[in-house]
Coordinates of C-alpha atoms and ligand atoms in Angstrom, one line a residue:
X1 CA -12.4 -46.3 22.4
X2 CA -9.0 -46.4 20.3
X3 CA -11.1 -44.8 17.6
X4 CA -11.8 -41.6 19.6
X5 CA -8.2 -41.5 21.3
X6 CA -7.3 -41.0 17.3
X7 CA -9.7 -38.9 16.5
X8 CA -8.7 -36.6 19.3
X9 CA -5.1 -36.8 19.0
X10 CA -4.6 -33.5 17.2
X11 CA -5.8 -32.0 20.6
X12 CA -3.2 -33.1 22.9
X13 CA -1.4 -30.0 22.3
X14 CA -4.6 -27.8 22.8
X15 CA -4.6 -25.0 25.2
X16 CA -7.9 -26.3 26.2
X17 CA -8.7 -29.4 28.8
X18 CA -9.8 -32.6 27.0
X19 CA -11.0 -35.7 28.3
X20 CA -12.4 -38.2 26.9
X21 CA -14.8 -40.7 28.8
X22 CA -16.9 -44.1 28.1
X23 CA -20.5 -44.6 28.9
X24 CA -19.6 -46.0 31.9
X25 CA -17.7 -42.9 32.9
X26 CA -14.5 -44.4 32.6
X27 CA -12.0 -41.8 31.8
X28 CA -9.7 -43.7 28.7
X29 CA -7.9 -40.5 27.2
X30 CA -6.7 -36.4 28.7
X31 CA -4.6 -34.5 26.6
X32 CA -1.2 -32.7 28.2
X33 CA -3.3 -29.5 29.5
X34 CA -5.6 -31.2 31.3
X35 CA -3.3 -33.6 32.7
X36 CA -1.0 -30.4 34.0
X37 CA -4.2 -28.4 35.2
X38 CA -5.4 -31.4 36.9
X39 CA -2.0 -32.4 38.2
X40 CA -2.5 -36.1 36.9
X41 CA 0.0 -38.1 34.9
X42 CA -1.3 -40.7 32.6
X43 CA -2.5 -42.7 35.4
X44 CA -5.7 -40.7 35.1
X45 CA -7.4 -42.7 32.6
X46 CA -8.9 -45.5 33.6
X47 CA -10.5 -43.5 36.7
X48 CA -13.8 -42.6 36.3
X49 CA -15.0 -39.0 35.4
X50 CA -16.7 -38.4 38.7
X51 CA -12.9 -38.0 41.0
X52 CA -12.6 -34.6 38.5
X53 CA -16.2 -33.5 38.4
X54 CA -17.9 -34.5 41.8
X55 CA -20.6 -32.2 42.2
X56 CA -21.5 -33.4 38.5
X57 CA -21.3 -37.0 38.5
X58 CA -21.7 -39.6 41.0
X59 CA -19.6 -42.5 41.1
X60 CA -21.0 -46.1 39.8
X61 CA -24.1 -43.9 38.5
X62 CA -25.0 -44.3 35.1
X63 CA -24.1 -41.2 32.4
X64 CA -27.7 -39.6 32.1
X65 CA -26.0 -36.3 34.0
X66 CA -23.3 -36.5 31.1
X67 CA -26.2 -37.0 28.3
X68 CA -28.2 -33.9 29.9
X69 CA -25.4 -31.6 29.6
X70 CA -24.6 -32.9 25.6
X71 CA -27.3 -31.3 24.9
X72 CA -26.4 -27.7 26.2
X73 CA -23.9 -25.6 24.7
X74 CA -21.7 -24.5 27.4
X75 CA -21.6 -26.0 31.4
X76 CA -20.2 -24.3 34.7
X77 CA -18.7 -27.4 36.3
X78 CA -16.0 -27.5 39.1
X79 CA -13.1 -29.6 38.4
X80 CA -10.8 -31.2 41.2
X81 CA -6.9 -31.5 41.2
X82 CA -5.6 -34.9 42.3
X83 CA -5.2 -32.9 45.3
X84 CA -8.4 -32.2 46.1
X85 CA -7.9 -28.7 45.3
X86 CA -10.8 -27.5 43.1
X87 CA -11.1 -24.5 40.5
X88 CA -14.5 -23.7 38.1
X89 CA -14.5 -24.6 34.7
X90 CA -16.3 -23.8 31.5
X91 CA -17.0 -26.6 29.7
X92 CA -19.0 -28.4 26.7
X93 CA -19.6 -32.1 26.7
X94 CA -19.8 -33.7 23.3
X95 CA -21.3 -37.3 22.2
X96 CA -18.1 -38.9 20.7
X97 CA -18.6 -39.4 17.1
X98 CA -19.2 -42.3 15.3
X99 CA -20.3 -44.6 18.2
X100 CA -21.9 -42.2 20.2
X101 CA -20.9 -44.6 23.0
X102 CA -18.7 -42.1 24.8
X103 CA -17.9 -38.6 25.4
X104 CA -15.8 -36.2 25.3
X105 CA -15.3 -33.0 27.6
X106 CA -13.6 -29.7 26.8
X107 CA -12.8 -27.4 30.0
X108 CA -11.6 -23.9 30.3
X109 CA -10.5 -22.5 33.6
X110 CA -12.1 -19.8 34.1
X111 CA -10.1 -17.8 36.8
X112 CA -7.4 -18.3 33.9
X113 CA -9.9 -17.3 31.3
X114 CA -10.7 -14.2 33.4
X115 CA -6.8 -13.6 34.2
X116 CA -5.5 -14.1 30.3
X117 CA -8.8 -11.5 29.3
X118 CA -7.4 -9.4 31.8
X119 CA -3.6 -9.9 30.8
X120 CA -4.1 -9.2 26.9
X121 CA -6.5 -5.8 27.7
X122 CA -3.1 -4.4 30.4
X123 CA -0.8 -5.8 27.5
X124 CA -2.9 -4.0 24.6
X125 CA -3.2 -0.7 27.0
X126 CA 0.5 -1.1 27.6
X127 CA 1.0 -1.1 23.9
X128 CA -1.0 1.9 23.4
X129 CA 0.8 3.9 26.0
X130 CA 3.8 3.1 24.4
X131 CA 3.0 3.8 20.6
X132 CA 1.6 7.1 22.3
X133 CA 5.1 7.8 24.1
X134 CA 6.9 6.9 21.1
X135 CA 5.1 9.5 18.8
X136 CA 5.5 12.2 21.2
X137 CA 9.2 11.6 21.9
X138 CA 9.5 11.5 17.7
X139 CA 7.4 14.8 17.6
X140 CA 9.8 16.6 20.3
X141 CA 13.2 15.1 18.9
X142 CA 12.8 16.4 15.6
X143 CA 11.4 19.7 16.7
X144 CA 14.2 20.2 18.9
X145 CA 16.4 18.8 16.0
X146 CA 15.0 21.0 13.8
X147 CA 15.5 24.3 15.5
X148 CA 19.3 24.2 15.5
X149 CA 18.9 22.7 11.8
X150 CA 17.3 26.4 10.9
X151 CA 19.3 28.4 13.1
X152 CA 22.3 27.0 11.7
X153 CA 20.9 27.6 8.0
X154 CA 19.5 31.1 8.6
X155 CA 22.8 31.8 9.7
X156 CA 24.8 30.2 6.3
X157 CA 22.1 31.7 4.2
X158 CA 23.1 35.5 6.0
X159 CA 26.5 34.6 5.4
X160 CA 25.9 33.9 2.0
X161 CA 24.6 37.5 1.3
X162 CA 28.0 38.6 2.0
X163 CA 31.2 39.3 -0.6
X164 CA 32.7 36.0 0.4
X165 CA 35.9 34.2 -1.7
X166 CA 35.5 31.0 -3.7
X167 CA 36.1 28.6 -1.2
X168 CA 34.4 30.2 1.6
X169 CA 31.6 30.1 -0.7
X170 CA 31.6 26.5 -1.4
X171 CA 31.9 25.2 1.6
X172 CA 28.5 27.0 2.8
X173 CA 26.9 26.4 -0.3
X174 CA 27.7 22.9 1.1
X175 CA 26.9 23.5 4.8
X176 CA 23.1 24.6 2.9
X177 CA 22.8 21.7 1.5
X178 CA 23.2 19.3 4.7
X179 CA 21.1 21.6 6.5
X180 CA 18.0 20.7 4.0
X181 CA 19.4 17.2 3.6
X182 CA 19.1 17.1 7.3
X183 CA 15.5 18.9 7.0
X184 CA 14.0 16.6 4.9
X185 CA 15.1 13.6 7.3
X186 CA 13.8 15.1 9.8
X187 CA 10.0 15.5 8.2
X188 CA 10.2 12.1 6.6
X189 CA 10.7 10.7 10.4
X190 CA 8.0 13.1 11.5
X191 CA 5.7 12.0 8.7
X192 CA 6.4 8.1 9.0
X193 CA 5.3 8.5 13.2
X194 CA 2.6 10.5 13.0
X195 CA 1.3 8.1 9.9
X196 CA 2.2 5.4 12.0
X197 CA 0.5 6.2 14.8
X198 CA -2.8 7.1 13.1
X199 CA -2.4 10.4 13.5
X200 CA -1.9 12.2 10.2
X201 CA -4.7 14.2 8.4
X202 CA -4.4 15.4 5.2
X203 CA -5.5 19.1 4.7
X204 CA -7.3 19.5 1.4
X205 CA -8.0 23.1 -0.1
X206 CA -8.7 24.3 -3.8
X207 CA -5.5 24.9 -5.6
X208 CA -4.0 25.2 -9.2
X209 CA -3.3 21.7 -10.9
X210 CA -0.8 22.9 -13.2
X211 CA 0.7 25.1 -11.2
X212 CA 1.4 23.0 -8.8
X213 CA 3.2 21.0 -11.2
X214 CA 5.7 23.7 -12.9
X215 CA 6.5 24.1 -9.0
X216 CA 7.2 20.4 -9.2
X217 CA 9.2 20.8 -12.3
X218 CA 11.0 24.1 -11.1
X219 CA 11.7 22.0 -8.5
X220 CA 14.2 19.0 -9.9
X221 CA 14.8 20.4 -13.4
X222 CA 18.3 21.9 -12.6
X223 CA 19.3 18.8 -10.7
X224 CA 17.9 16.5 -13.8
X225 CA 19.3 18.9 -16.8
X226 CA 22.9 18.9 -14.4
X227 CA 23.2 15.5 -14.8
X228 CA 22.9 15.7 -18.5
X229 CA 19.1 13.9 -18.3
X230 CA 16.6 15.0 -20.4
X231 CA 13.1 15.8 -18.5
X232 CA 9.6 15.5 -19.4
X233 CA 6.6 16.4 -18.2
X234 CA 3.0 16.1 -19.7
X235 CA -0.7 17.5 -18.2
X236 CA -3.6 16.0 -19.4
X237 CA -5.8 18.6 -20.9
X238 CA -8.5 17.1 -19.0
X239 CA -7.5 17.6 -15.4
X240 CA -9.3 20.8 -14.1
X241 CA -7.5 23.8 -14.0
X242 CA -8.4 24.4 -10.2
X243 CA -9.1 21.0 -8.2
X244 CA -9.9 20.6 -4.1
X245 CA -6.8 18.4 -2.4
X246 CA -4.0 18.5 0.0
X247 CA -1.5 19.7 -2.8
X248 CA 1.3 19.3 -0.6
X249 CA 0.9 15.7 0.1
X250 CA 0.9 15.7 -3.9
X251 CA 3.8 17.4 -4.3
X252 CA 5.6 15.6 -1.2
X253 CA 4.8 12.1 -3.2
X254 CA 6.1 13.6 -6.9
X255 CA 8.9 15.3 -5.6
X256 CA 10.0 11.2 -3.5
X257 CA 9.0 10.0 -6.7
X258 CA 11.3 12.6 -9.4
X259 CA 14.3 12.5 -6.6
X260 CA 14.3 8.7 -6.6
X261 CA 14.3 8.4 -10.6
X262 CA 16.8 11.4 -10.3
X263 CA 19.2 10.0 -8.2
X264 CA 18.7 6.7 -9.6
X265 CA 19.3 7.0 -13.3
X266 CA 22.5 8.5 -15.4
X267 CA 21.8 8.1 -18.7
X268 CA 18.4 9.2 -20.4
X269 CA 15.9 10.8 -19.4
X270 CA 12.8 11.4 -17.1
X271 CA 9.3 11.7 -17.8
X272 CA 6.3 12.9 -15.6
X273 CA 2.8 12.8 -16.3
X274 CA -0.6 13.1 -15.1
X275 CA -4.0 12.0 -16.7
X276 CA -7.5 12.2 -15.5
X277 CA -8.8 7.9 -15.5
X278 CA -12.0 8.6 -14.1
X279 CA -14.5 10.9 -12.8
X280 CA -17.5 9.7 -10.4
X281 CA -19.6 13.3 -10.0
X282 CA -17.6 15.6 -8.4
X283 CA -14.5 13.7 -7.7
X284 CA -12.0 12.5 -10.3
X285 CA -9.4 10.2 -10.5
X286 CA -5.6 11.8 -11.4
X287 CA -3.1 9.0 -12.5
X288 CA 0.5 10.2 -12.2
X289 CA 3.7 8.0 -13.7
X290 CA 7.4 8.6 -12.8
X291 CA 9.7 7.2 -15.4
X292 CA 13.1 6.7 -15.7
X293 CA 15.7 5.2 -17.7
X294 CA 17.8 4.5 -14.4
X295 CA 19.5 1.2 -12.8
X296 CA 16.2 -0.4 -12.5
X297 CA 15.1 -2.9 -9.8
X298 CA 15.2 -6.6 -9.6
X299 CA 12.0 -8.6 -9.4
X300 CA 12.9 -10.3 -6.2
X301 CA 13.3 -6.9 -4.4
X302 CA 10.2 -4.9 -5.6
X303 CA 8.0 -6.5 -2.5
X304 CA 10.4 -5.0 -0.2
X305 CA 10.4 -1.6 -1.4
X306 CA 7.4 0.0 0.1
X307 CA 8.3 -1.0 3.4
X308 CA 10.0 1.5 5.9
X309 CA 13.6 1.6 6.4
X310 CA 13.7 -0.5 3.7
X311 CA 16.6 -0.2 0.6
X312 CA 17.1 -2.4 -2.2
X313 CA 21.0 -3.1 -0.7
X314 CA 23.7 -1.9 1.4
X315 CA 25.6 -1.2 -1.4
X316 CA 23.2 1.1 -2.8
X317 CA 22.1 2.9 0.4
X318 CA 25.8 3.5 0.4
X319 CA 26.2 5.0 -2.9
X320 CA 22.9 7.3 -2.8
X321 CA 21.9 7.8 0.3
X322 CA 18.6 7.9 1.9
X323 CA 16.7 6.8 4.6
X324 CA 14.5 4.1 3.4
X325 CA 11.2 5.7 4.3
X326 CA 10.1 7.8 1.4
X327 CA 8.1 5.2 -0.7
X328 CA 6.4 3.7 2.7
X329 CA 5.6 7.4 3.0
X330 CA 4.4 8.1 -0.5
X331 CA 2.2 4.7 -0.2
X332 CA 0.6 5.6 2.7
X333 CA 0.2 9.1 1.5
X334 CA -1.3 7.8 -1.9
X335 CA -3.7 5.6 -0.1
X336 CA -5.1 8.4 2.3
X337 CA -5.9 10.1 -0.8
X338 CA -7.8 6.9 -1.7
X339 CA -5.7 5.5 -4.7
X340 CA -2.4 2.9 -4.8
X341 CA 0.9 3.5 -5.9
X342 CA 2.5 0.7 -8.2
X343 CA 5.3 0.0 -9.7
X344 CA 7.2 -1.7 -12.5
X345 CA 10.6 -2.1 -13.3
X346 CA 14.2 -4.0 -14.6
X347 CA 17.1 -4.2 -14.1
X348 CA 19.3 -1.9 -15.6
X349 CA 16.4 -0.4 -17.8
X350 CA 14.4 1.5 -15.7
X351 CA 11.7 2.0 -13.8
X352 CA 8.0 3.3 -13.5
X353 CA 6.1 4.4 -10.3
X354 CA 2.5 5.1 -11.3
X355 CA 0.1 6.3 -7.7
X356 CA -3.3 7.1 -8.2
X357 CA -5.3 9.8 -5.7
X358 CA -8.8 11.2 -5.8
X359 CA -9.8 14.7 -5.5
X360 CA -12.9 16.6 -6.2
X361 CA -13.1 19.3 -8.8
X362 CA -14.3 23.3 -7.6
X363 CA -17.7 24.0 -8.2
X364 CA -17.1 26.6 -11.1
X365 CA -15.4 23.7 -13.1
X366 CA -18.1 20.8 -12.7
X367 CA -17.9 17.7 -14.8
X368 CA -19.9 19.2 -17.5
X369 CA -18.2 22.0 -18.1
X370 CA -14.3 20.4 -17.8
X371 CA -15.7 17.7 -20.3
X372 CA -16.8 20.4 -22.7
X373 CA -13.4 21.9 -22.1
X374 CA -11.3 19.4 -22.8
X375 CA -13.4 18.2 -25.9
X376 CA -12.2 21.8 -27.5
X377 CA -8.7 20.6 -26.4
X378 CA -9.2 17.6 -28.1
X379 CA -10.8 18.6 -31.0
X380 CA -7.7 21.5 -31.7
X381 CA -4.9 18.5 -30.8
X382 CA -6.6 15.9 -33.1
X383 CA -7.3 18.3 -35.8
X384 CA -3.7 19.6 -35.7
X385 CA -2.6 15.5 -36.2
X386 CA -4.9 14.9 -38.6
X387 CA -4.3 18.0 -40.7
X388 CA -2.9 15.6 -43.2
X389 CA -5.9 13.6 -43.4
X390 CA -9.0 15.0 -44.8
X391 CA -11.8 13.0 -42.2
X392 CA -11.8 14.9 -39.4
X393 CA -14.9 14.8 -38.4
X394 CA -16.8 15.6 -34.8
X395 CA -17.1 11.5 -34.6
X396 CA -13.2 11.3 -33.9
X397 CA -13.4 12.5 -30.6
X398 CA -16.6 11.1 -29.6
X399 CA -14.5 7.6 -28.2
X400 CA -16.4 4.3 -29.2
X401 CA -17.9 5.7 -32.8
X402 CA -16.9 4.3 -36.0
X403 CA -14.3 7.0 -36.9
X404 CA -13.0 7.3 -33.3
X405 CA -11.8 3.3 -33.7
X406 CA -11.2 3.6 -37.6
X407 CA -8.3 6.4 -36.6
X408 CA -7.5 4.6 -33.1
X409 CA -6.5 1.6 -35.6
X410 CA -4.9 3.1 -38.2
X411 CA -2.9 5.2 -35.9
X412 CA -2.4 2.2 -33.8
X413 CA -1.0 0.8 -37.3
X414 CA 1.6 3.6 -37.7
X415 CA 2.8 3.5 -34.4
X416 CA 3.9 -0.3 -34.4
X417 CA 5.2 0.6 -37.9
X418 CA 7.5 2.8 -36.6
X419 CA 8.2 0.8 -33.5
X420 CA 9.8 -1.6 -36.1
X421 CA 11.3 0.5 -37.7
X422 CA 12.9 1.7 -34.0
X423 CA 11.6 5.1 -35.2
X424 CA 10.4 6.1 -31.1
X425 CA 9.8 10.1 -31.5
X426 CA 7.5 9.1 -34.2
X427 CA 5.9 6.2 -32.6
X428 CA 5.8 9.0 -29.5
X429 CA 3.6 11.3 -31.6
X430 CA 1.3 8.7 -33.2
X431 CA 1.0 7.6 -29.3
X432 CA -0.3 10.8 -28.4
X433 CA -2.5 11.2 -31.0
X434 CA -3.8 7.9 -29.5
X435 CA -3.8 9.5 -26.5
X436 CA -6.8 12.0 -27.5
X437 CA -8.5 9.5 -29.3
X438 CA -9.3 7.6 -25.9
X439 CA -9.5 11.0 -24.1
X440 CA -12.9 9.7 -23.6
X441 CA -12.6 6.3 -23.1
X442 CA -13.4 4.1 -19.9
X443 CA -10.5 3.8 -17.8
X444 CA -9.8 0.3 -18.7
X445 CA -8.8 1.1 -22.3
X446 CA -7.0 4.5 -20.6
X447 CA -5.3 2.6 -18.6
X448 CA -4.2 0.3 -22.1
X449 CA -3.2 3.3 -23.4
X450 CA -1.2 4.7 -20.8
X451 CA 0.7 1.1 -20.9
X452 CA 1.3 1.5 -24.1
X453 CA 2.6 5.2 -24.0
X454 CA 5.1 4.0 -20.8
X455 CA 6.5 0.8 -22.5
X456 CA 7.5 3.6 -26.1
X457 CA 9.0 5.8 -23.3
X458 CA 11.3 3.5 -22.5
X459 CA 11.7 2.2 -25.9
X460 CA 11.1 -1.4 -24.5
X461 CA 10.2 -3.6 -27.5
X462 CA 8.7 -6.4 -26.0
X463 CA 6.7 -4.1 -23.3
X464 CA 5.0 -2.2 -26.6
X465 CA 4.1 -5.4 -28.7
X466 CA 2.6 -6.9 -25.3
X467 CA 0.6 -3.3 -24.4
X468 CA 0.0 -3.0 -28.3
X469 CA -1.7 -6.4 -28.6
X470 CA -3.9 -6.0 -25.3
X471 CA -4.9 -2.2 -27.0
X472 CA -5.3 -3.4 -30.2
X473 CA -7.6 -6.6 -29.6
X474 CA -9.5 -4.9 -27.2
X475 CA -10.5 -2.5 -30.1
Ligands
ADP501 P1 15.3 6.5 0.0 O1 15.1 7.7 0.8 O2 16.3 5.6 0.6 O3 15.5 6.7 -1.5 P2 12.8 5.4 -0.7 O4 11.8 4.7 0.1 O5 12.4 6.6 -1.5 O6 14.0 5.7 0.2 O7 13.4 4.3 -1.7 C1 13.8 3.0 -1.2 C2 14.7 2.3 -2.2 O8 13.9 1.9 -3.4 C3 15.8 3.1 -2.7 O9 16.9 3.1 -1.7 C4 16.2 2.3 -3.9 O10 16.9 1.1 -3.6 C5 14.8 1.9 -4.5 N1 14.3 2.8 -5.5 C6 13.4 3.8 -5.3 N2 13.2 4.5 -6.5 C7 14.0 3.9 -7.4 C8 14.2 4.2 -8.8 N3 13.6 5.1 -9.5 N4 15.2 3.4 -9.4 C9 15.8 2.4 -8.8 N5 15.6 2.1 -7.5 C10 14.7 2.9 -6.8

């Protein structure tokens, strides 16, 4: 019997009953549950199984009721307190293992069973009610917040129209400024509820790609240029002129992404892009990258940062501000739109937020026709960088043919050249010229590519030999 006492021993602290109990009936082990359910101390074993389960077993009788109910997977039994006080149980009866001498029985009340069931469904309800509560008191705080917000900035913005002096001027140029500061809180918190709560649909309608994006550019470049940063931004020719999305859920992540690297960096510059990686039918697959030459982030906080309410220190929400919820909301935004948003960054040399969404392209510019299009994009680009060279032939944009990955080498070839030689606007151009050689490449190798193209951005040496070998021994 001491070998089953061991073998049970990890249950003494299970929720369920457990008692274990020789052919004879004698009862030789009950873990703590039982014992408290049953109202027993440990003078319990040594009785025999029959003072707990009368109706079942008979006392002095032999264990052929026991051996009956091994064989069935669950048992209604009624157990009795020391007290004589009785309450049903659900049980299993199990052949104790390696003998096969004894047994062992595992009981669940089952007015408790029926209580807890009961308990978690009110405590789940509960929860439910509240979540709902919460949302609606988020939805009318910041409305109500938002209509003195307005009312105060309609006002500044009539004052403004007025012949006002210098300082009078400032200081409501100021009061503007809060007042959208304070707007933009306010729909951040509105956005982070209703996503929290499950509530938030996207609202996708056919809209211009690029000029969605000069909005996106009008939209920082005087903040960026202010600061003495220079700013980049770069379409992929092969991103449909008109595609089907919720463009401003697209320009609400871009324009978190381009304040962030904004208001993160002082020295350098910021680059935008976006590239079509893939294209299943109708739908295609836009990869954007936010880069920055900015303070950078350390490894051991990147986990934290798309999590709500959640800066990299005190210190820093100090400095710059912000509420901690615009890369939570970016993430979930990103993901709704079925793609991810990554990142990758050092300190003190940048970073690079790359998000992925899918959207579907308008009827009038199907797959075949965009890929025609941007083959004549490719073709003029190409030929303009090869005018030097005399092989340009149709095979250089057809990705995967022996002069498509003769010139994807040698230009590959130049570009490290001049990576040594620290040369990076050059390296830059060969890169693009890369660039339209795997215009039509899986996205694997575009996503090589695109490696390659962030790591010369930020002029990172080690980040280009690492992206260059990967590119380079893939070809
Ligand atoms: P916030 O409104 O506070 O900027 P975010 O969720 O957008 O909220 O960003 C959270 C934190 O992530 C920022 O406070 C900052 O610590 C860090 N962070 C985001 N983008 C950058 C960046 N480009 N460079 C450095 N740190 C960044």
């Amino acid at each position: 019997m001491k070998q089953i006492e061991e073998s049970i021993f990890p249950m003494e602290d299970a929720l369920e009953m457990v008692l274990v109990f020789d052919q004879n009936g004698n009862i030789s082990y009950v873990n703590a549950s039982a014992r408290h359910k049953l109202e027993y101390g440990q003078e319990i074993c040594g009785r025999h199984i029959s003072e707990v389960f009368p109706n079942t077993f008979l006392a002095g009788a032999g264990m052929e009721e026991a051996e009956k109910l091994s064989e069935e997977e669950l048992c209604s039994l009624v157990a009795y307190r020391k007290n004589h006080t009785c309450f049903p149980v659900e049980a299993r009866i199990l052949k104790d293992q390696p003998d096969r001498t004894g047994y062992i029985c595992m009981a669940n009340d089952i007015l408790e069973k029926e209580f807890l069931g009961r308990e978690v469904e009110r405590i789940r309800q509960e929860a439910e009610e509240a979540a709902k509560v919460k949302s609606e008191f988020v939805a009318n705080v910041t409305h109500e917040l938002r209509t003195p917000v307005n009312g105060v900035l309609g006002n500044v913005r009539e004052l403004l129209e007025r012949p006002l002096d210098d300082a009078t001027q400032k200081s409501l140029h100021l009061v503007e400024r809060c007042c959208d500061d304070m707007n933009k809180i306010i729909n951040s918190i509105l956005d982070f509820s209703k996503l929290e709560a499950g509530k938030f649909t996207l609202e996708p309608r056919k809209f211009h790609f690029r000029n969605m994006m000069d909005y996106v550019k009008a939209n920082h470049i005087n903040k960026i240029t202010e600061k003495g940063l220079n700013f980049f931004m770069t379409v992929s020719p092969q991103i449909p002129e008109h595609i089907i999305g919720d463009e401003l859920r697209i320009v609400q992540i871009l324009n978190n992404l381009i304040s962030n690297a904004q208001k993160f960096t002082s020295i350098g510059k910021i680059s935008v892009e976006a590239v079509k990686t893939a294209q299943v039918n109708n739908q295609i697959e836009i990869f954007f990258i936010v880069s920055d030459t900015g303070i950078g982030i350390d490894q051991a906080d990147m986990d934290k940062l798309f999590q709500s309410f959640s800066q990299v220190d005190a210190s820093i929400s100090r400095k710059y501000g912000g509420t901690g919820l615009g890369l939570n909301i970016s993430k979930q935004l990103a993901e709704l739109m079925g793609g991810q948003i990554e990142v990758e960054s050092e300190k003190n040399r940048g970073s690079t937020f790359s998000f992925s969404i899918w959207v579907e392209t308008t009827e009038e510019e199907g797959g075949l026709q965009q890929s025609y299009d941007s083959k004549e994009l490719l073709l003029s680009t190409v030929s303009e960088a090869f005018s030097e060279d005399e092989d340009t032939t149709e095979d250089i944009r057809t990705y995967g043919t022996e002069e498509n990955l003769k010139n994807l080498k040698k230009n590959l070839s130049k570009l490290i050249l001049c990576v040594e030689m620290e040369n990076w606007e050059k390296a830059e151009m060969f890169m693009e010229i890369i660039r339209q050689l795997t215009g039509e490449a899986p996205p694997e190798v575009k996503r090589m590519a695109l490696r390659l193209k962030m790591a010369i951005q930020k002029e990172d040496y080690e980040k280009v030999s690492a992206a260059f070998g990967e590119l380079n021994n893939f070809l």
